[in-house]
Amino acid sequence: MKTPVRPPKDSLRAPPTKRFYEQVAVAADENTHTVLLDGRAARTPKKAVLALPTAAAAAAVATEWHAQSAHIAPHTMPITRLANSAIDAGQGHEAAVSADLVKYAGSDLTLYRAAAPASLVDAQSRHWDPIVVWVEKLTGSRFVRAIGVMPVTQPPATLERVARQLAGLSAFEFACLHVITTLTGSALIALCCDRGYLTTGAAWDAANVDEDHQTAQWGTDEEAIHRRANRWSDMQAACRLLTLVRT
């Protein structure tokens, strides 16, 4: 019996979508700003209208659509992908997203510290201590720190106060914060970005303390560099859209 011949990996991918429009515009009404392709509303993957809460956010999405060439390249449209996620998966599910962010805070990256080596301990303290202290002041609570990977339980009152800081956010804001949290492993870092305490670059540096220390010791490879570049692009898009939906 012959072993079946597997097709090349690239042949299993869906063919690229050809650009099917000429003009990109934004139509505004009282509460929303809709991206138009040749005069028709653009649609999300679930066929909802691609409408954003502010003119600035809609303009950023429209710019990504305008920049496409003969074929649509989704990886070059991080703000559009995030807006799609907010509309398709976020609207109506704000409470669930909030609960997930609070869950991240319960085992936050910034609360688990290395015991050694001293260079890593110092780097973690330098980047993470100000973040934890700032969130503690914001929420009026205290977090339990841990040395090593053994889990610690955060006081329910502390997590409840984190939840209060997230109350009333829109689906777009939650979508941005969720991306920042999952990319960094830290709801505390995301909250600092949300309130303007950390710039995008400072948040990224804090999130990558461990990786940067390991890279300094052992180097890196092309795949890791590419993966990090993609994550950085998503981080920038999330932080930018978080600002734009409030502009």
PDB file of C-alpha atoms in Angstrom:
ATOM      1  CA  MET A   1       0.000   0.000   0.000  1.00  0.00           C
ATOM      2  CA  LYS A   2       1.434   3.319  -1.025  1.00  0.00           C
ATOM      3  CA  THR A   3       1.843   6.046   1.525  1.00  0.00           C
ATOM      4  CA  PRO A   4      -0.466   8.914   0.532  1.00  0.00           C
ATOM      5  CA  VAL A   5       1.342  11.962  -0.736  1.00  0.00           C
ATOM      6  CA  ARG A   6       0.555  15.023   1.343  1.00  0.00           C
ATOM      7  CA  PRO A   7       0.124  18.267  -0.553  1.00  0.00           C
ATOM      8  CA  PRO A   8       2.557  21.057   0.255  1.00  0.00           C
ATOM      9  CA  LYS A   9       1.550  23.051   3.308  1.00  0.00           C
ATOM     10  CA  ASP A  10       1.085  26.230   1.281  1.00  0.00           C
ATOM     11  CA  SER A  11      -1.402  24.472  -1.000  1.00  0.00           C
ATOM     12  CA  LEU A  12      -3.729  23.897   1.969  1.00  0.00           C
ATOM     13  CA  ARG A  13      -4.157  27.596   2.578  1.00  0.00           C
ATOM     14  CA  ALA A  14      -7.190  29.411   1.256  1.00  0.00           C
ATOM     15  CA  PRO A  15      -6.389  31.435  -1.859  1.00  0.00           C
ATOM     16  CA  PRO A  16      -5.922  35.147  -1.222  1.00  0.00           C
ATOM     17  CA  THR A  17      -8.970  37.343  -1.660  1.00  0.00           C
ATOM     18  CA  LYS A  18      -8.723  39.716  -4.583  1.00  0.00           C
ATOM     19  CA  ARG A  19      -9.368  43.368  -3.915  1.00  0.00           C
ATOM     20  CA  PHE A  20     -13.012  43.765  -4.912  1.00  0.00           C
ATOM     21  CA  TYR A  21     -13.451  47.515  -4.484  1.00  0.00           C
ATOM     22  CA  GLU A  22     -12.019  50.774  -5.779  1.00  0.00           C
ATOM     23  CA  GLN A  23     -13.071  53.479  -3.338  1.00  0.00           C
ATOM     24  CA  VAL A  24     -12.959  53.594   0.463  1.00  0.00           C
ATOM     25  CA  ALA A  25     -14.909  56.132   2.481  1.00  0.00           C
ATOM     26  CA  VAL A  26     -16.544  56.676   5.860  1.00  0.00           C
ATOM     27  CA  ALA A  27     -20.194  57.553   6.398  1.00  0.00           C
ATOM     28  CA  ALA A  28     -21.188  59.107   9.710  1.00  0.00           C
ATOM     29  CA  ASP A  29     -24.487  59.280  11.496  1.00  0.00           C
ATOM     30  CA  GLU A  30     -25.271  60.456  15.004  1.00  0.00           C
ATOM     31  CA  ASN A  31     -23.600  57.603  16.873  1.00  0.00           C
ATOM     32  CA  THR A  32     -21.494  55.526  14.466  1.00  0.00           C
ATOM     33  CA  HIS A  33     -19.020  55.828  11.619  1.00  0.00           C
ATOM     34  CA  THR A  34     -19.316  53.144   8.947  1.00  0.00           C
ATOM     35  CA  VAL A  35     -16.541  52.127   6.576  1.00  0.00           C
ATOM     36  CA  LEU A  36     -17.782  52.063   2.970  1.00  0.00           C
ATOM     37  CA  LEU A  37     -16.319  50.104   0.067  1.00  0.00           C
ATOM     38  CA  ASP A  38     -17.558  51.502  -3.245  1.00  0.00           C
ATOM     39  CA  GLY A  39     -20.424  53.099  -1.374  1.00  0.00           C
ATOM     40  CA  ARG A  40     -21.537  49.951   0.437  1.00  0.00           C
ATOM     41  CA  ALA A  41     -20.989  49.197   4.099  1.00  0.00           C
ATOM     42  CA  ALA A  42     -17.988  46.950   4.739  1.00  0.00           C
ATOM     43  CA  ARG A  43     -18.854  43.798   6.657  1.00  0.00           C
ATOM     44  CA  THR A  44     -17.197  41.805   9.428  1.00  0.00           C
ATOM     45  CA  PRO A  45     -16.543  38.057   9.022  1.00  0.00           C
ATOM     46  CA  LYS A  46     -19.970  37.454  10.619  1.00  0.00           C
ATOM     47  CA  LYS A  47     -21.560  39.891   8.145  1.00  0.00           C
ATOM     48  CA  ALA A  48     -22.204  42.677  10.640  1.00  0.00           C
ATOM     49  CA  VAL A  49     -21.740  46.255   9.472  1.00  0.00           C
ATOM     50  CA  LEU A  50     -18.200  47.481  10.092  1.00  0.00           C
ATOM     51  CA  ALA A  51     -19.138  50.549  12.135  1.00  0.00           C
ATOM     52  CA  LEU A  52     -16.985  52.252  14.747  1.00  0.00           C
ATOM     53  CA  PRO A  53     -17.825  54.668  17.547  1.00  0.00           C
ATOM     54  CA  THR A  54     -15.583  57.560  16.474  1.00  0.00           C
ATOM     55  CA  ALA A  55     -14.457  59.204  13.256  1.00  0.00           C
ATOM     56  CA  ALA A  56     -10.811  58.690  14.190  1.00  0.00           C
ATOM     57  CA  ALA A  57     -11.243  54.930  14.663  1.00  0.00           C
ATOM     58  CA  ALA A  58     -13.179  54.580  11.406  1.00  0.00           C
ATOM     59  CA  ALA A  59     -10.523  56.566   9.548  1.00  0.00           C
ATOM     60  CA  ALA A  60      -7.806  54.208  10.795  1.00  0.00           C
ATOM     61  CA  VAL A  61      -9.760  51.193   9.571  1.00  0.00           C
ATOM     62  CA  ALA A  62     -10.483  52.871   6.248  1.00  0.00           C
ATOM     63  CA  THR A  63      -6.786  53.613   5.814  1.00  0.00           C
ATOM     64  CA  GLU A  64      -5.975  49.901   6.131  1.00  0.00           C
ATOM     65  CA  TRP A  65      -8.571  49.018   3.487  1.00  0.00           C
ATOM     66  CA  HIS A  66      -7.301  51.755   1.186  1.00  0.00           C
ATOM     67  CA  ALA A  67      -3.715  50.483   1.491  1.00  0.00           C
ATOM     68  CA  GLN A  68      -4.533  47.018   0.131  1.00  0.00           C
ATOM     69  CA  SER A  69      -3.135  46.176  -3.299  1.00  0.00           C
ATOM     70  CA  ALA A  70      -4.366  43.543  -5.755  1.00  0.00           C
ATOM     71  CA  HIS A  71      -5.126  41.087  -2.943  1.00  0.00           C
ATOM     72  CA  ILE A  72      -6.360  41.580   0.606  1.00  0.00           C
ATOM     73  CA  ALA A  73      -3.624  40.875   3.154  1.00  0.00           C
ATOM     74  CA  PRO A  74      -5.311  40.524   6.572  1.00  0.00           C
ATOM     75  CA  HIS A  75      -1.999  40.524   8.431  1.00  0.00           C
ATOM     76  CA  THR A  76      -1.515  44.136   7.303  1.00  0.00           C
ATOM     77  CA  MET A  77      -4.890  45.144   8.799  1.00  0.00           C
ATOM     78  CA  PRO A  78      -4.505  44.699  12.578  1.00  0.00           C
ATOM     79  CA  ILE A  79      -6.892  47.511  13.506  1.00  0.00           C
ATOM     80  CA  THR A  80      -9.568  46.144  11.181  1.00  0.00           C
ATOM     81  CA  ARG A  81      -9.164  42.658  12.642  1.00  0.00           C
ATOM     82  CA  LEU A  82      -9.505  44.052  16.153  1.00  0.00           C
ATOM     83  CA  ALA A  83     -12.598  46.052  15.198  1.00  0.00           C
ATOM     84  CA  ASN A  84     -14.107  42.921  13.662  1.00  0.00           C
ATOM     85  CA  SER A  85     -13.462  41.047  16.890  1.00  0.00           C
ATOM     86  CA  ALA A  86     -15.068  43.789  18.972  1.00  0.00           C
ATOM     87  CA  ILE A  87     -18.193  43.733  16.815  1.00  0.00           C
ATOM     88  CA  ASP A  88     -18.520  39.989  16.220  1.00  0.00           C
ATOM     89  CA  ALA A  89     -17.374  38.635  19.584  1.00  0.00           C
ATOM     90  CA  GLY A  90     -17.430  41.556  21.989  1.00  0.00           C
ATOM     91  CA  GLN A  91     -20.750  43.311  21.678  1.00  0.00           C
ATOM     92  CA  GLY A  92     -23.196  41.815  24.133  1.00  0.00           C
ATOM     93  CA  HIS A  93     -20.420  39.918  25.918  1.00  0.00           C
ATOM     94  CA  GLU A  94     -18.769  42.740  27.835  1.00  0.00           C
ATOM     95  CA  ALA A  95     -19.376  41.098  31.232  1.00  0.00           C
ATOM     96  CA  ALA A  96     -17.666  37.882  30.135  1.00  0.00           C
ATOM     97  CA  VAL A  97     -14.632  39.753  28.813  1.00  0.00           C
ATOM     98  CA  SER A  98     -14.414  41.754  32.032  1.00  0.00           C
ATOM     99  CA  ALA A  99     -14.499  38.545  34.072  1.00  0.00           C
ATOM    100  CA  ASP A 100     -11.692  37.102  31.953  1.00  0.00           C
ATOM    101  CA  LEU A 101      -9.529  40.182  32.534  1.00  0.00           C
ATOM    102  CA  VAL A 102     -10.118  39.937  36.282  1.00  0.00           C
ATOM    103  CA  LYS A 103      -9.130  36.264  36.101  1.00  0.00           C
ATOM    104  CA  TYR A 104      -5.831  37.286  34.489  1.00  0.00           C
ATOM    105  CA  ALA A 105      -5.275  39.734  37.340  1.00  0.00           C
ATOM    106  CA  GLY A 106      -5.582  36.847  39.756  1.00  0.00           C
ATOM    107  CA  SER A 107      -2.442  35.234  38.303  1.00  0.00           C
ATOM    108  CA  ASP A 108      -0.796  38.280  36.805  1.00  0.00           C
ATOM    109  CA  LEU A 109       2.650  38.136  35.220  1.00  0.00           C
ATOM    110  CA  THR A 110       3.871  41.028  37.356  1.00  0.00           C
ATOM    111  CA  LEU A 111       3.087  39.212  40.614  1.00  0.00           C
ATOM    112  CA  TYR A 112       5.310  36.153  40.005  1.00  0.00           C
ATOM    113  CA  ARG A 113       8.977  36.878  40.526  1.00  0.00           C
ATOM    114  CA  ALA A 114      12.129  34.874  39.947  1.00  0.00           C
ATOM    115  CA  ALA A 115      14.356  33.903  42.862  1.00  0.00           C
ATOM    116  CA  ALA A 116      17.474  34.024  40.679  1.00  0.00           C
ATOM    117  CA  PRO A 117      19.607  35.088  38.885  1.00  0.00           C
ATOM    118  CA  ALA A 118      20.106  38.509  40.379  1.00  0.00           C
ATOM    119  CA  SER A 119      20.062  40.232  36.972  1.00  0.00           C
ATOM    120  CA  LEU A 120      16.562  38.889  36.259  1.00  0.00           C
ATOM    121  CA  VAL A 121      15.341  39.678  39.765  1.00  0.00           C
ATOM    122  CA  ASP A 122      16.548  43.257  39.352  1.00  0.00           C
ATOM    123  CA  ALA A 123      14.975  43.624  35.897  1.00  0.00           C
ATOM    124  CA  GLN A 124      11.614  42.324  37.096  1.00  0.00           C
ATOM    125  CA  SER A 125      11.644  44.640  40.092  1.00  0.00           C
ATOM    126  CA  ARG A 126      12.614  47.648  37.990  1.00  0.00           C
ATOM    127  CA  HIS A 127       9.815  47.125  35.473  1.00  0.00           C
ATOM    128  CA  TRP A 128       7.096  45.497  37.561  1.00  0.00           C
ATOM    129  CA  ASP A 129       7.218  47.097  40.996  1.00  0.00           C
ATOM    130  CA  PRO A 130       6.011  50.522  39.756  1.00  0.00           C
ATOM    131  CA  ILE A 131       3.153  48.841  37.869  1.00  0.00           C
ATOM    132  CA  VAL A 132       1.906  46.869  40.860  1.00  0.00           C
ATOM    133  CA  VAL A 133       2.228  49.842  43.222  1.00  0.00           C
ATOM    134  CA  TRP A 134       0.387  52.124  40.788  1.00  0.00           C
ATOM    135  CA  VAL A 135      -2.533  49.683  40.380  1.00  0.00           C
ATOM    136  CA  GLU A 136      -2.659  49.200  44.134  1.00  0.00           C
ATOM    137  CA  LYS A 137      -3.010  52.958  44.576  1.00  0.00           C
ATOM    138  CA  LEU A 138      -5.625  53.126  41.826  1.00  0.00           C
ATOM    139  CA  THR A 139      -7.750  50.350  43.315  1.00  0.00           C
ATOM    140  CA  GLY A 140      -7.003  50.964  46.992  1.00  0.00           C
ATOM    141  CA  SER A 141      -6.025  47.324  47.469  1.00  0.00           C
ATOM    142  CA  ARG A 142      -3.048  45.035  47.895  1.00  0.00           C
ATOM    143  CA  PHE A 143      -1.808  42.193  45.703  1.00  0.00           C
ATOM    144  CA  VAL A 144      -0.017  39.116  46.976  1.00  0.00           C
ATOM    145  CA  ARG A 145       3.396  38.654  45.344  1.00  0.00           C
ATOM    146  CA  ALA A 146       4.984  35.241  44.800  1.00  0.00           C
ATOM    147  CA  ILE A 147       8.537  33.995  44.353  1.00  0.00           C
ATOM    148  CA  GLY A 148       8.663  31.193  41.833  1.00  0.00           C
ATOM    149  CA  VAL A 149       5.756  29.520  40.047  1.00  0.00           C
ATOM    150  CA  MET A 150       3.742  28.171  42.967  1.00  0.00           C
ATOM    151  CA  PRO A 151       0.307  29.804  42.698  1.00  0.00           C
ATOM    152  CA  VAL A 152      -0.917  32.337  45.212  1.00  0.00           C
ATOM    153  CA  THR A 153      -4.514  33.408  45.725  1.00  0.00           C
ATOM    154  CA  GLN A 154      -5.377  37.063  45.462  1.00  0.00           C
ATOM    155  CA  PRO A 155      -7.869  38.479  47.995  1.00  0.00           C
ATOM    156  CA  PRO A 156     -11.399  38.502  46.545  1.00  0.00           C
ATOM    157  CA  ALA A 157     -11.746  42.159  47.559  1.00  0.00           C
ATOM    158  CA  THR A 158      -8.670  43.041  45.477  1.00  0.00           C
ATOM    159  CA  LEU A 159     -10.081  41.383  42.378  1.00  0.00           C
ATOM    160  CA  GLU A 160     -13.466  42.984  42.966  1.00  0.00           C
ATOM    161  CA  ARG A 161     -11.794  46.392  42.957  1.00  0.00           C
ATOM    162  CA  VAL A 162     -10.059  45.550  39.697  1.00  0.00           C
ATOM    163  CA  ALA A 163     -13.464  44.651  38.268  1.00  0.00           C
ATOM    164  CA  ARG A 164     -14.822  48.037  39.335  1.00  0.00           C
ATOM    165  CA  GLN A 165     -12.144  49.771  37.269  1.00  0.00           C
ATOM    166  CA  LEU A 166     -13.450  47.958  34.186  1.00  0.00           C
ATOM    167  CA  ALA A 167     -17.106  48.784  34.721  1.00  0.00           C
ATOM    168  CA  GLY A 168     -18.838  50.616  31.908  1.00  0.00           C
ATOM    169  CA  LEU A 169     -16.257  50.012  29.188  1.00  0.00           C
ATOM    170  CA  SER A 170     -17.485  49.466  25.631  1.00  0.00           C
ATOM    171  CA  ALA A 171     -17.019  46.333  23.548  1.00  0.00           C
ATOM    172  CA  PHE A 172     -14.268  48.112  21.592  1.00  0.00           C
ATOM    173  CA  GLU A 173     -12.417  49.107  24.758  1.00  0.00           C
ATOM    174  CA  PHE A 174     -12.729  45.601  26.160  1.00  0.00           C
ATOM    175  CA  ALA A 175     -11.473  44.083  22.903  1.00  0.00           C
ATOM    176  CA  CYS A 176      -8.377  46.279  23.015  1.00  0.00           C
ATOM    177  CA  LEU A 177      -7.691  45.563  26.685  1.00  0.00           C
ATOM    178  CA  HIS A 178      -8.162  41.841  26.158  1.00  0.00           C
ATOM    179  CA  VAL A 179      -5.589  41.806  23.354  1.00  0.00           C
ATOM    180  CA  ILE A 180      -3.132  43.795  25.474  1.00  0.00           C
ATOM    181  CA  THR A 181      -3.697  41.434  28.400  1.00  0.00           C
ATOM    182  CA  THR A 182      -3.240  38.235  26.410  1.00  0.00           C
ATOM    183  CA  LEU A 183      -0.150  39.580  24.632  1.00  0.00           C
ATOM    184  CA  THR A 184       1.505  40.688  27.868  1.00  0.00           C
ATOM    185  CA  GLY A 185       0.105  38.088  30.278  1.00  0.00           C
ATOM    186  CA  SER A 186      -0.867  40.954  32.542  1.00  0.00           C
ATOM    187  CA  ALA A 187      -4.188  42.628  33.251  1.00  0.00           C
ATOM    188  CA  LEU A 188      -2.260  45.085  35.421  1.00  0.00           C
ATOM    189  CA  ILE A 189      -0.152  46.177  32.457  1.00  0.00           C
ATOM    190  CA  ALA A 190      -3.336  46.505  30.392  1.00  0.00           C
ATOM    191  CA  LEU A 191      -4.952  48.634  33.085  1.00  0.00           C
ATOM    192  CA  CYS A 192      -1.882  50.876  33.159  1.00  0.00           C
ATOM    193  CA  CYS A 193      -2.163  51.303  29.384  1.00  0.00           C
ATOM    194  CA  ASP A 194      -5.873  52.005  29.713  1.00  0.00           C
ATOM    195  CA  ARG A 195      -5.283  54.845  32.160  1.00  0.00           C
ATOM    196  CA  GLY A 196      -2.239  56.271  30.410  1.00  0.00           C
ATOM    197  CA  TYR A 197       0.276  55.342  33.103  1.00  0.00           C
ATOM    198  CA  LEU A 198       2.323  53.292  30.627  1.00  0.00           C
ATOM    199  CA  THR A 199       3.157  54.089  27.024  1.00  0.00           C
ATOM    200  CA  THR A 200       2.854  51.284  24.506  1.00  0.00           C
ATOM    201  CA  GLY A 201       6.624  50.870  24.433  1.00  0.00           C
ATOM    202  CA  ALA A 202       6.999  50.821  28.206  1.00  0.00           C
ATOM    203  CA  ALA A 203       4.202  48.267  28.519  1.00  0.00           C
ATOM    204  CA  TRP A 204       5.868  46.088  25.891  1.00  0.00           C
ATOM    205  CA  ASP A 205       9.229  46.278  27.639  1.00  0.00           C
ATOM    206  CA  ALA A 206       7.616  45.293  30.942  1.00  0.00           C
ATOM    207  CA  ALA A 207       5.839  42.353  29.334  1.00  0.00           C
ATOM    208  CA  ASN A 208       9.049  41.010  27.803  1.00  0.00           C
ATOM    209  CA  VAL A 209      11.425  41.223  30.755  1.00  0.00           C
ATOM    210  CA  ASP A 210      11.800  37.450  30.999  1.00  0.00           C
ATOM    211  CA  GLU A 211      12.151  36.939  27.243  1.00  0.00           C
ATOM    212  CA  ASP A 212      14.663  39.758  26.901  1.00  0.00           C
ATOM    213  CA  HIS A 213      16.746  38.343  29.732  1.00  0.00           C
ATOM    214  CA  GLN A 214      16.769  34.917  28.120  1.00  0.00           C
ATOM    215  CA  THR A 215      17.653  36.393  24.727  1.00  0.00           C
ATOM    216  CA  ALA A 216      20.569  38.280  26.275  1.00  0.00           C
ATOM    217  CA  GLN A 217      21.848  35.002  27.702  1.00  0.00           C
ATOM    218  CA  TRP A 218      21.191  32.588  24.850  1.00  0.00           C
ATOM    219  CA  GLY A 219      20.379  34.602  21.745  1.00  0.00           C
ATOM    220  CA  THR A 220      17.330  34.170  19.535  1.00  0.00           C
ATOM    221  CA  ASP A 221      16.316  32.765  16.157  1.00  0.00           C
ATOM    222  CA  GLU A 222      14.504  33.983  13.074  1.00  0.00           C
ATOM    223  CA  GLU A 223      11.207  32.344  13.999  1.00  0.00           C
ATOM    224  CA  ALA A 224      11.183  33.959  17.438  1.00  0.00           C
ATOM    225  CA  ILE A 225      12.014  37.351  15.925  1.00  0.00           C
ATOM    226  CA  HIS A 226       9.158  37.008  13.426  1.00  0.00           C
ATOM    227  CA  ARG A 227       6.717  35.894  16.115  1.00  0.00           C
ATOM    228  CA  ARG A 228       7.647  38.811  18.340  1.00  0.00           C
ATOM    229  CA  ALA A 229       7.288  41.285  15.471  1.00  0.00           C
ATOM    230  CA  ASN A 230       3.749  40.043  14.827  1.00  0.00           C
ATOM    231  CA  ARG A 231       2.868  40.331  18.514  1.00  0.00           C
ATOM    232  CA  TRP A 232       4.306  43.843  18.640  1.00  0.00           C
ATOM    233  CA  SER A 233       2.165  44.845  15.654  1.00  0.00           C
ATOM    234  CA  ASP A 234      -0.941  43.559  17.433  1.00  0.00           C
ATOM    235  CA  MET A 235       0.074  45.365  20.628  1.00  0.00           C
ATOM    236  CA  GLN A 236       0.484  48.659  18.799  1.00  0.00           C
ATOM    237  CA  ALA A 237      -2.873  48.213  17.069  1.00  0.00           C
ATOM    238  CA  ALA A 238      -4.667  47.491  20.335  1.00  0.00           C
ATOM    239  CA  CYS A 239      -3.178  50.487  22.117  1.00  0.00           C
ATOM    240  CA  ARG A 240      -3.843  52.743  19.145  1.00  0.00           C
ATOM    241  CA  LEU A 241      -7.461  51.646  18.715  1.00  0.00           C
ATOM    242  CA  LEU A 242      -8.016  52.040  22.463  1.00  0.00           C
ATOM    243  CA  THR A 243      -7.060  55.694  22.059  1.00  0.00           C
ATOM    244  CA  LEU A 244      -8.984  56.199  18.813  1.00  0.00           C
ATOM    245  CA  VAL A 245     -12.322  54.907  20.092  1.00  0.00           C
ATOM    246  CA  ARG A 246     -12.131  57.592  22.779  1.00  0.00           C
ATOM    247  CA  THR A 247     -11.114  60.409  20.429  1.00  0.00           C
TER     248      THR A 247
END
